[in-house]
XYZ file of C-alpha atoms in Angstrom:
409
model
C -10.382 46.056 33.642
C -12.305 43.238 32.855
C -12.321 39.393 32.668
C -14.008 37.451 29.509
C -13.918 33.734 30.148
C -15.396 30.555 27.658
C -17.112 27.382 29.109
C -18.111 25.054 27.367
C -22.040 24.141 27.344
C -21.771 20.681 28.998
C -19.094 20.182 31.601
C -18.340 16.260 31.937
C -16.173 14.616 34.698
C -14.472 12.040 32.875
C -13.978 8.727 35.111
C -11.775 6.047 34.783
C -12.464 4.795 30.783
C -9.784 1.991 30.813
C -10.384 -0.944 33.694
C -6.871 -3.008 34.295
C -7.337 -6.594 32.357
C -7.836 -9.483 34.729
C -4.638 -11.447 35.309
C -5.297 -14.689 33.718
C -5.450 -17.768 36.722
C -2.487 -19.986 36.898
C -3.194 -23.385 36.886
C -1.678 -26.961 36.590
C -1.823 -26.209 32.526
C 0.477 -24.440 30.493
C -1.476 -21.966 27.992
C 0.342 -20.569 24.366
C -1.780 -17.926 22.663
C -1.273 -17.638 19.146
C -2.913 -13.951 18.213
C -2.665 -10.949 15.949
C -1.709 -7.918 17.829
C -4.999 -6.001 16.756
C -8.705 -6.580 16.552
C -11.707 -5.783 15.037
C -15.323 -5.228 15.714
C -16.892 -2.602 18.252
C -14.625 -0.223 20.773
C -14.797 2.293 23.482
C -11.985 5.159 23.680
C -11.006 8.536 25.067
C -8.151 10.882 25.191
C -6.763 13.550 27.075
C -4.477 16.523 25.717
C -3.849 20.197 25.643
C -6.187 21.880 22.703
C -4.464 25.903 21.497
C -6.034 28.206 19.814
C -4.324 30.194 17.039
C -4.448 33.545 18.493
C -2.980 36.417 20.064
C -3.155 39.675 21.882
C -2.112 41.589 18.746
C -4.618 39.692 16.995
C -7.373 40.396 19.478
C -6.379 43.763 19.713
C -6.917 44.240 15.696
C -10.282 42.617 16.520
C -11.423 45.490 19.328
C -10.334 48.176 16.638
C -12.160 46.634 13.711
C -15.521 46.058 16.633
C -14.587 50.126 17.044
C -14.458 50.098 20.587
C -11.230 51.344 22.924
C -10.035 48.234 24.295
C -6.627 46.240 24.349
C -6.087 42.806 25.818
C -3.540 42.649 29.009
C -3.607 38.837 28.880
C -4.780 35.977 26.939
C -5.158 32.278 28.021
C -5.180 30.519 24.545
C -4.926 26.750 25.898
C -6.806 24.390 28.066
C -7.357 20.658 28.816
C -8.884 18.824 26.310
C -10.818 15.276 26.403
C -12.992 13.739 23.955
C -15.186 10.331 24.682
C -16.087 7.860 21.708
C -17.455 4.653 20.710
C -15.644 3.352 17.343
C -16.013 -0.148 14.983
C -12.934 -1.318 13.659
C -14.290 -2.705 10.164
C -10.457 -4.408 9.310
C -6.655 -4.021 9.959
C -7.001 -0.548 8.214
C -10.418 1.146 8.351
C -12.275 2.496 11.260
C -15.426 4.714 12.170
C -15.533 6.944 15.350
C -18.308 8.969 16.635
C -18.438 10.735 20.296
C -18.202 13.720 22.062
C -15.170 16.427 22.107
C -14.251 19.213 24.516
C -11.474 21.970 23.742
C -11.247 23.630 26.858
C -11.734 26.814 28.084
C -10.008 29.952 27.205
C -10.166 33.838 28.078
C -8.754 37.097 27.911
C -8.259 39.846 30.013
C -9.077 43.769 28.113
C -9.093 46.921 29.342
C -10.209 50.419 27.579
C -12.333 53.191 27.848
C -15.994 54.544 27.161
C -18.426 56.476 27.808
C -21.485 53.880 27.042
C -20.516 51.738 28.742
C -23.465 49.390 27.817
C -22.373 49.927 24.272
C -18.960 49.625 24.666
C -20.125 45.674 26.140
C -22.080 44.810 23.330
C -19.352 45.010 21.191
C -16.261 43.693 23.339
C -18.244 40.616 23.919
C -17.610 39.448 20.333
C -13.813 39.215 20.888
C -12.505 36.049 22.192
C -10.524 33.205 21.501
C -12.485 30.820 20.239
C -13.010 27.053 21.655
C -15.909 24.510 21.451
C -17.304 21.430 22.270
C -19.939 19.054 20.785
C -20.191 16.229 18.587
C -17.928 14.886 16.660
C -17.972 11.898 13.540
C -14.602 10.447 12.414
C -13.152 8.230 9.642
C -9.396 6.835 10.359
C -6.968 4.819 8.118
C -4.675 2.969 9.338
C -1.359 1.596 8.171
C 0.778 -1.033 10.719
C 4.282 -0.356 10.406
C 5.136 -3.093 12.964
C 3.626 -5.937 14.727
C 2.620 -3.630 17.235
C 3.087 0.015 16.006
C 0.616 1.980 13.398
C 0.281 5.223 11.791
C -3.432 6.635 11.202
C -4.929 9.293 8.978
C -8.463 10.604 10.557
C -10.680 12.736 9.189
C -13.374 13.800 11.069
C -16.636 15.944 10.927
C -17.273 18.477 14.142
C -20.942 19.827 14.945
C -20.016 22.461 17.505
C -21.404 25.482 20.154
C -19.402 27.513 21.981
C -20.746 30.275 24.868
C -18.271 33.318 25.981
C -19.419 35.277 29.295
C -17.895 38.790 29.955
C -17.215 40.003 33.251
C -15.481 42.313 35.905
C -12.240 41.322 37.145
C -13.198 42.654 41.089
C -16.180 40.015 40.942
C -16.429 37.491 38.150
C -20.159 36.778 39.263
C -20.926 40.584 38.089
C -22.107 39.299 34.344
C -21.639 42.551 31.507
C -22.116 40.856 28.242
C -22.422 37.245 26.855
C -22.366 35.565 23.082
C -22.491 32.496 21.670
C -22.072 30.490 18.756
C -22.091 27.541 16.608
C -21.174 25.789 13.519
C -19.424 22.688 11.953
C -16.605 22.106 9.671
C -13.976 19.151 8.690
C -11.013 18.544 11.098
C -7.834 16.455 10.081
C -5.636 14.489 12.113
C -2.754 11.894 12.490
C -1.818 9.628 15.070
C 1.151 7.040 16.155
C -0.748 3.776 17.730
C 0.902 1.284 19.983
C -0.794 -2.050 20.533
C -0.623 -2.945 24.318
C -2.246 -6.517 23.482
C -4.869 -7.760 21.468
C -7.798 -5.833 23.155
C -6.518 -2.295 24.286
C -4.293 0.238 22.177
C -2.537 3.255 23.391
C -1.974 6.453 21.099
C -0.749 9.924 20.670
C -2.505 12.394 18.117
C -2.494 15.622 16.993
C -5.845 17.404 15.389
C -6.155 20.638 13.943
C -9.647 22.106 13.901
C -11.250 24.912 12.166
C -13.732 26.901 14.221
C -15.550 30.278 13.068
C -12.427 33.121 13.201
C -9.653 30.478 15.204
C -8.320 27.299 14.356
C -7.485 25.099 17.149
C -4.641 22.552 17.522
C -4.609 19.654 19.699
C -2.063 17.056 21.323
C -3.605 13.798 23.069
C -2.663 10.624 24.948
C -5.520 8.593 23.993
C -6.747 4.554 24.568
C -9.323 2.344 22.595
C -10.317 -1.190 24.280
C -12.206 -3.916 21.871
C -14.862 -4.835 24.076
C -16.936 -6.149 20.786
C -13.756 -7.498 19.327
C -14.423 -10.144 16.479
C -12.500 -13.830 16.308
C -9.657 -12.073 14.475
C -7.622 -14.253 17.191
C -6.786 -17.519 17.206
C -6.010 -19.555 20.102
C -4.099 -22.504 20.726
C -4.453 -23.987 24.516
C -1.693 -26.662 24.741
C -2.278 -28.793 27.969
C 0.174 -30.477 30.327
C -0.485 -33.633 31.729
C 0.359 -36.734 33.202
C 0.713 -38.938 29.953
C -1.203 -42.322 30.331
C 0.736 -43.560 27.319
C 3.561 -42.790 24.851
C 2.433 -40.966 21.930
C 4.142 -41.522 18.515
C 5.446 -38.392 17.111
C 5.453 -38.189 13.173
C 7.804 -36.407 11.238
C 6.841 -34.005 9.101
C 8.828 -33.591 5.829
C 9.748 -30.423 4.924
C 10.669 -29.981 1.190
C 12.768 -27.876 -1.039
C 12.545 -28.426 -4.247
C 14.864 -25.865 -6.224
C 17.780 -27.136 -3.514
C 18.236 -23.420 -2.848
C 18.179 -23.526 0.787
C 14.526 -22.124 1.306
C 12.147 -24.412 1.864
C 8.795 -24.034 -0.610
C 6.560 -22.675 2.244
C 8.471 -19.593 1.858
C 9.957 -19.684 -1.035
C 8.286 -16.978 -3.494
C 10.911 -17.829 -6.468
C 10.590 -21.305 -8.032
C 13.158 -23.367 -9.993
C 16.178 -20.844 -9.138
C 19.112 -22.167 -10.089
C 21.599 -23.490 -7.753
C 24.436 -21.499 -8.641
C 22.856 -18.185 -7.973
C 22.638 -16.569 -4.255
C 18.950 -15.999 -2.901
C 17.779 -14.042 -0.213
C 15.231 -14.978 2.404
C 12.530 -15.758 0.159
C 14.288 -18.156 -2.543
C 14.894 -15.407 -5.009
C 17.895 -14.573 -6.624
C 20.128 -12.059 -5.636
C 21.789 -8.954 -7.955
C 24.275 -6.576 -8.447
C 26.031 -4.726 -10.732
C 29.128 -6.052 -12.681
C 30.869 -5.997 -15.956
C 29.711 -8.239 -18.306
C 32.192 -9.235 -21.312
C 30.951 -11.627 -24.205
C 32.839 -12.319 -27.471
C 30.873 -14.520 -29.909
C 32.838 -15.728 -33.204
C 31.005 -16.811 -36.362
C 33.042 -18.213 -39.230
C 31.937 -17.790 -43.095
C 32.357 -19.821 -46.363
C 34.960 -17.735 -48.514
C 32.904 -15.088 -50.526
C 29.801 -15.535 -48.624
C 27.955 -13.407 -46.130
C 25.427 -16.163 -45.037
C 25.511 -17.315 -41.763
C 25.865 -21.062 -41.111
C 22.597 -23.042 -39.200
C 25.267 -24.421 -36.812
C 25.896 -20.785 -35.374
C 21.545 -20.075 -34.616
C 21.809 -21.420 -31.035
C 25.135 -19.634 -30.526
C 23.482 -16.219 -31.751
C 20.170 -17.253 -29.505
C 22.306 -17.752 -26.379
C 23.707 -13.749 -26.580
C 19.951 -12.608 -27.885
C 18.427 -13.953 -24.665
C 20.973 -12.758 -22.459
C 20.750 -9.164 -23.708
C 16.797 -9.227 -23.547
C 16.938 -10.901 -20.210
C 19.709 -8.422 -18.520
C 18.575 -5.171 -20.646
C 21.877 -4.595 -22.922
C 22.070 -1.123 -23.913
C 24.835 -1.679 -26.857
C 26.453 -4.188 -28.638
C 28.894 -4.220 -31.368
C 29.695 -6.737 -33.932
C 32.834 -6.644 -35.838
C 33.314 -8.133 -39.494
C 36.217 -9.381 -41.006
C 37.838 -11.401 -43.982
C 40.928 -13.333 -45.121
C 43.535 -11.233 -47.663
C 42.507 -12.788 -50.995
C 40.729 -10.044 -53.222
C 40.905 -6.278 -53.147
C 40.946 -4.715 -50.001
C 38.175 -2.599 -51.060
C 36.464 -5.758 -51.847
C 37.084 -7.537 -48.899
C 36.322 -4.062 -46.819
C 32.287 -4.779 -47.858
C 32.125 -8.019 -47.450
C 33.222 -7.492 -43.899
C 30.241 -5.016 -43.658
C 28.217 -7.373 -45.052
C 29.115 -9.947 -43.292
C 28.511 -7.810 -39.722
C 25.431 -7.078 -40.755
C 23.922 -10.249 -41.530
C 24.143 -11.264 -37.554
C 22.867 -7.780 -36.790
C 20.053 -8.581 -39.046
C 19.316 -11.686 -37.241
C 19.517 -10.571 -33.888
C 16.919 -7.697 -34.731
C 14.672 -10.374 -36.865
C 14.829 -13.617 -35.633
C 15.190 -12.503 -31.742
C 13.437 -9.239 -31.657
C 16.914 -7.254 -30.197
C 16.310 -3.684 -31.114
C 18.439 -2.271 -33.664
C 19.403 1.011 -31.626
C 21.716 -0.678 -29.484
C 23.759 -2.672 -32.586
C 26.347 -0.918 -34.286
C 27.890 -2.583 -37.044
C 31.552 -1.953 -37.779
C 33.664 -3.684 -41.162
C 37.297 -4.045 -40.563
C 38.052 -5.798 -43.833
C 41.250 -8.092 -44.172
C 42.915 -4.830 -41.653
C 42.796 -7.785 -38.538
C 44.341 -10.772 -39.424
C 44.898 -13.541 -36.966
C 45.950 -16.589 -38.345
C 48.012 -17.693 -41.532
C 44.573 -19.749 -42.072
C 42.418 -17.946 -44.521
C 39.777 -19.943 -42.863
C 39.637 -18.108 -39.189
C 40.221 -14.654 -40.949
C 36.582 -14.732 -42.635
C 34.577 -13.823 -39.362
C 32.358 -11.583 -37.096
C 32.944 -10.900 -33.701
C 30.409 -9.366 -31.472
C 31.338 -7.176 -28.232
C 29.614 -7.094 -25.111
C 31.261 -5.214 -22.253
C 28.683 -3.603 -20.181
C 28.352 -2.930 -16.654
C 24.556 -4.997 -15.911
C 22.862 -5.793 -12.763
C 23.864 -9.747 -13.417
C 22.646 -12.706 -10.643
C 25.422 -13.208 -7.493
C 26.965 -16.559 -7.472
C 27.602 -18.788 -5.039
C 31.486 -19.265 -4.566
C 32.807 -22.717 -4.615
C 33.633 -24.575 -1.985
């Protein structure tokens, strides 16, 4: 039986990356720092993680039979500790640049079989492995803050890699049969959750998938960055303390509101709403769906289907509430008094509806789809008047996201 275990070509003992931040002296003066939780500018980092390797022994075993050699694996080790070490530069909140240096581990596999040349038989088990790597490593992340302190980050990274696989006996590792090695590059993806300890130093876990030459290797980190290059993205404010020599006038500083809605203009994002509606935290108003129900009357000179001037701003008022709350139907009624034929009097009333369906679609643009136009003729009577019989009377009942109103006191 016999032993085939990967090392990578450099083997780095990675020290303490992160040193504590000095606690700030405490003095006679109170300091308040005002500062975004992030920065910007030039940073070391490093993580630490388990890195597997998408393999197994049936897989490896498919690989001796295909290499046409008698061999089947009795174990496989397809993890091991992974670190990488990198310098980055932070360009703004959501773009960075990392390059550095990345070890997966090592991995092996125990085979056993049998030949009779046996110097053969090497040469072609020590192409069978599960594959690992380490070398260099270039990076782009994107970054997108979900909180003041948390962020999620895309990466996507470029990996210039070697590997080097050593076979040997199980009774004495040092007893070297075979040996391969190998190299390439390829594009690596990756996603990470951030946490923002403070301004200058970030804590993170990140996953990484990685295509090698046959395997593809996944890996799960605990990972820092610290800004040691960080640019004045904070601001400071040092507020002193002291024994006051002499009263200092304090002026106040007037805060306006000038739609009266109860948010002042600093925040408010919606001017000039009116002061019957309900806004939310930004001074804009507030909707939500309820029925709507408008009746408009327009009265008519007997025998006539025009449409007095005094009724325009009446017939305005409906055309700008159904562009302004996106009507999908209206109806408008027509009607007249008894005198004449009822067959008469039954197209005058049609007449008579569709001269304000006319206008709504001319004069104020209202699309003609969503007016339908009904003549009920002298069939509706409601007065002995012959005066309020000759009519129209447009229908609104709709259920439309309408403004919430403030409820009186």
């Amino acid at each position: 039986m016999n032993n085939k275990t990967f090392s990578p070509l450099f083997s780095v003992a990675l020290g303490a990356l992160l040193s504590p931040l000095a606690a700030q002296a405490s003095n006679h003066e109170s300091q308040v720092e005002a500062e975004h939780m992030w920065s910007q500018g030039w940073y070391l980092g490093g993580q630490f993680g388990l890195a597997k390797t998408d393999v197994s022994e049936n897989g490896l075993d498919k690989l001796y039979e295909q290499a046409g050699i008698n061999a089947s694996s009795t174990k496989v080790d397809d993890s091991g500790a992974s670190y990488s070490l990198f310098l980055g530069y932070k360009f703004n909140q959501y773009i960075s640049l990392e390059a550095g240096y990345t070890d997966l581990g090592d991995r092996s596999v125990e085979f056993s079989g049998q030949a009779i040349d046996l110097d053969a038989y090497y040469d072609l088990a020590e192409n069978v492995y599960p594959e690992t790597a380490d070398g260099f490593s270039l990076s782009v992340l994107g970054t997108y803050p979900i909180s003041e302190r948390f962020s999620v980050t895309g990466k996507l990274g470029y990996f210039d890699w070697e590997m080097d696989a050593v076979t040997s006996s199980l009774s004495d590792e040092s007893d070297t049969l075979g040996d391969d090695s190998r190299s390439g590059s390829g594009v690596w993806l990756g996603a990470e959750l951030g946490y923002q300890i403070n301004h200058d130093l970030q804590a993170y876990v990140s996953y990484q998938h990685m295509p090698l030459d046959a395997d593809d290797v996944g890996v799960v980190s605990l990972g820092f960055r610290y800004w040691f290059g960080a640019s004045e993205s904070k601001s400071t404010v040092n507020t002193q303390v002291k024994a006051a020599t002499s009263p200092k006038s304090i002026v106040p500083v007037a805060v306006k509101d000038s739609d009266k809605d109860g948010v002042f203009d600093g925040q408010d994002r919606c001017a000039n709403t009116p002061q019957s509606h309900v806004v939310n935290t930004k001074g804009c108003t507030e909707f939500a769906p309820r029925v709507a129900e408008i009746k408009l009357t327009v009265l008519y000179e007997n025998d006539s289907d025009k449409i007095d001037v005094t009724y325009t701003d009446k017939i305005q008022k409906l055309a700008d509430f159904i562009n302004e709350y996106d009507v999908k139907e209206i109806t408008v009624f027509g009607h007249t008094s008894a005198a004449g034929s009822r067959e008469y009097n039954q197209k005058l009333s049609e007449r008579r509806a569709a001269s304000v369906a006319e206008m709504l679609s001319t004069n104020f643009h209202i699309s003609a789809e969503i007016i339908t136009v009904v003549g009920k003729g002298e069939s509706e009577l409601i007065s002995e008047n012959p005066d309020d019989n000759r009519r129209i009377e447009v229908y609104l009942n709709e259920e439309l996201n309408l403004p919430v109103l403030k409820q009186p006191l």
